[in-house]
Amino acid sequence: MSAPGRWYGPAVSLRARRQTLIEREDLHGDAFCRAYAEAADEWLTGLFDQATGGDSRGMALVAVGGYGRSELCPFSDLDVVLIHRGRRDISATADRIWYPVWDEGISLDHSVRRPSEALDLAAGDLRVALGLLDARVICGDPKVAEPVLEGALDRWVKQKPPWLGVLADLVAERHNSAGDVGFLLEPDLKESHGGLRDIAALTAMMLAVPVLADYVDTVAIEDARVVLTTIRVELHRRSGRELNKLLLQEQDQVAAALGEPDSDSLMRSVATAGRTVAWEGDDAWRRRGAWSRAQSNRGRRRSGRPADAPITQPLGDPGIGVAEDEVVLTDTADVSRDPSLSLRLAAVAAERNLPISRDALNLLGRKAPSPSLPWSDELRSTLVRVLSTGPAAITALEALDQRRLLERYLPEWADVRNKPQRNPYHRFTVDRHLLEATANAATMAHRVTRVDLLLLGALLHDIGKGLPGDHTEVGMEVAANIASRIGLPPEDVDVIVNMVRLHLLLPDTATRRDLDDPATAERVAKEVGDRSTLELLTALVEADSQATGPSAWGSWKAGLVADLVERTGHLLAGEPLAPPTPWVTDELRVIMETVRSHGVPALSIDDPMVTVVAPDRSGLLAEVTGVLALHGLNVRSAVVAGEDGVAVEIFTVEPSRGRWPVAARLSDDLAAIMDGTLAIDTQLAQRAHTYRNEKRASSPNLVSTQVTVDNNASATSTVVEVRAEDVVGQLHRITRALVECRLDVTSAKVSTFGSAVVDAFYVRGPDGQKLTDTHQISALEHAILERVAEHTRE
């Protein structure tokens, strides 16, 4: 790469110089930052010389923070301090420097300080103290600035004042508010947990506590910094502004500019860098109690413990000990020949909630062997032992994974490591999701007979997401290979494969099918086969859903799954299903008679149920779902019944904005739509427009509309399933299409997955029978696609 062009004197504006660098498509990452910092240095030096008339005695211009480190992204602030020894003309001089910068439209963070003022301010303001750690002289009299820089560093090293505790609190607060670089759909490359701000904090920590160099992998941190900086530079360049959040709409352009195959590859690089920084930082902060002890004893053995630290030997774990609040290897550890050592180390760490010695991790990373195949029963039991510790296993196993030790046991782990799922429904990368699901499963061990199969099935249920193709089908093959390699007998291998094959069966069926239809439980019972597998799948679905994200598991879904499991369990036990409870009760019949007499719809709201009783007519369901959407109620399920010209529609709903509508207004709009005075389509379009700006893209991939017609899911109805974008009034549009096709809807289920919604309708034709005519089915599919497309034209 050729050196960037040079400019001399302030004649060429900094804005123009920056633009020239931005247009250099061969200039990326640190190279851009250094070139821009040099250009800024030259330009500010010219301004300084003009402002001082060449007399810089007793004054110096200092770059601090990111500018001080020469990490100047295209639209970063110029963070500078003008230090002086009491010059009378300092105010006018400063103005002659600052105003040209402002005139350029360059963001400037500036201050004017005497040396003593700068040090006093650093003693009372952590941000100032941190900024001075990276400071350097741009121009002027270095004898004015250097004592300040040296004094700030000396005070920080001596921790006078003791800032590290304050820094730890601020880091934790920032993590809570900004999320994780490694897991967010749109991470903040600077502020999120694992971002560039954390690297700066780690560097400051190591200045104050040099022994941290024994704990922190500075090479890995530097590699991660380079990756994040390179992406941040490109993000600024492509967006044309100081943007640190890697928004969805920018990811494809940034990936292309950096030569990544696609945005998935880009985000995997982001996740890898972010999780490396997060792990290194978290581990360093967690060891704060050992810093003072370690400072006084830098002698280390290969076990990763101070030379005179006492060791407690855990019973039954040869070669492993606990010293100075961390798990270490003893001198008797057979590192190069004991394949169980890494897993046993993780087990002790998880059971005692202690970190693993860095030296132990590094030594195992260099010398630990892969196990012979198939695994021994003892080695497999050791894996289960780690997994059974629950949430503590996540920390221990991720420590092993930092040295790629999990791959020694499960080579397929490399395919899922740091693989983003890239939708708001999943909050973790695939590998972390598997660990979280397994940790959740461990808390449910009391529910199952075979705890080992539950834990292994949870660990492998999404392993297919690391390879191309349908993740369930691919995962079955991968899981079968792994289960065989780790020494499970063939019958247990079959159970693991079935857990992978069926891990979505219960939630998908419970939320998309009519549980009162006997065919639903019958189909599930046939797929599951036995009560032991049902037991495992029931625990797995809860563990998996809780690990997926906050919208994946709640009381509504849990209740449906429990209902389905109970019905299926009866069938597997050879017991008949209980007849469904009639939806039309005697109480409802009284209301229906009133509606029949007066012709006015009746409304009842009993969280989370909304019941509408109204004169039956074609299109009623579409009208009511439109009114519910207009009032911000998302329909989860709907049941439709009726007698003698009066319809009963019972909805399970949830407020889209966290609050329920006023019942009187909802009732008025129902009456209005019944008498034809409410323009529902116009009203819904206005509502969609109002909230459109609040709902930015939440997935990198557009949701394509898909219509599936299933005549096997029910003995009496055709199930029409529609997958579409989750937008205001979508259910209303689809039900209108069903009405136009003269179909009778008996029930509906609605499931939301990030930016997509899946609506399932049980329908019958005008003759009360299933839809079997291919022309009728084709017309239905066309009508739904046309109606769903309406929102793009509104």
Tab-separated table of C-alpha atoms in Angstrom, residues 168-180 184 191-194 198 282:
chain	number	residue	atom	x	y	z
A	168	ALA	CA	-15.234	-0.859	36.997
A	169	ASP	CA	-18.616	0.599	37.936
A	170	LEU	CA	-18.783	2.715	34.779
A	171	VAL	CA	-17.820	-0.256	32.604
A	172	ALA	CA	-20.561	-2.390	34.180
A	173	GLU	CA	-23.109	0.403	33.739
A	174	ARG	CA	-22.175	0.828	30.090
A	175	HIS	CA	-22.461	-2.907	29.479
A	176	ASN	CA	-25.953	-2.950	30.943
A	177	SER	CA	-27.127	-0.119	28.726
A	178	ALA	CA	-25.313	-0.865	25.459
A	179	GLY	CA	-25.555	-4.667	25.196
A	180	ASP	CA	-22.938	-7.010	23.711
A	184	LEU	CA	-26.510	-7.618	19.136
A	191	GLU	CA	-19.769	1.446	23.509
A	192	SER	CA	-21.161	-2.111	23.617
A	193	HIS	CA	-19.693	-4.839	25.791
A	194	GLY	CA	-16.636	-6.071	23.905
A	198	ASP	CA	-13.539	-1.811	26.633
A	282	ASP	CA	-14.592	-9.803	32.139
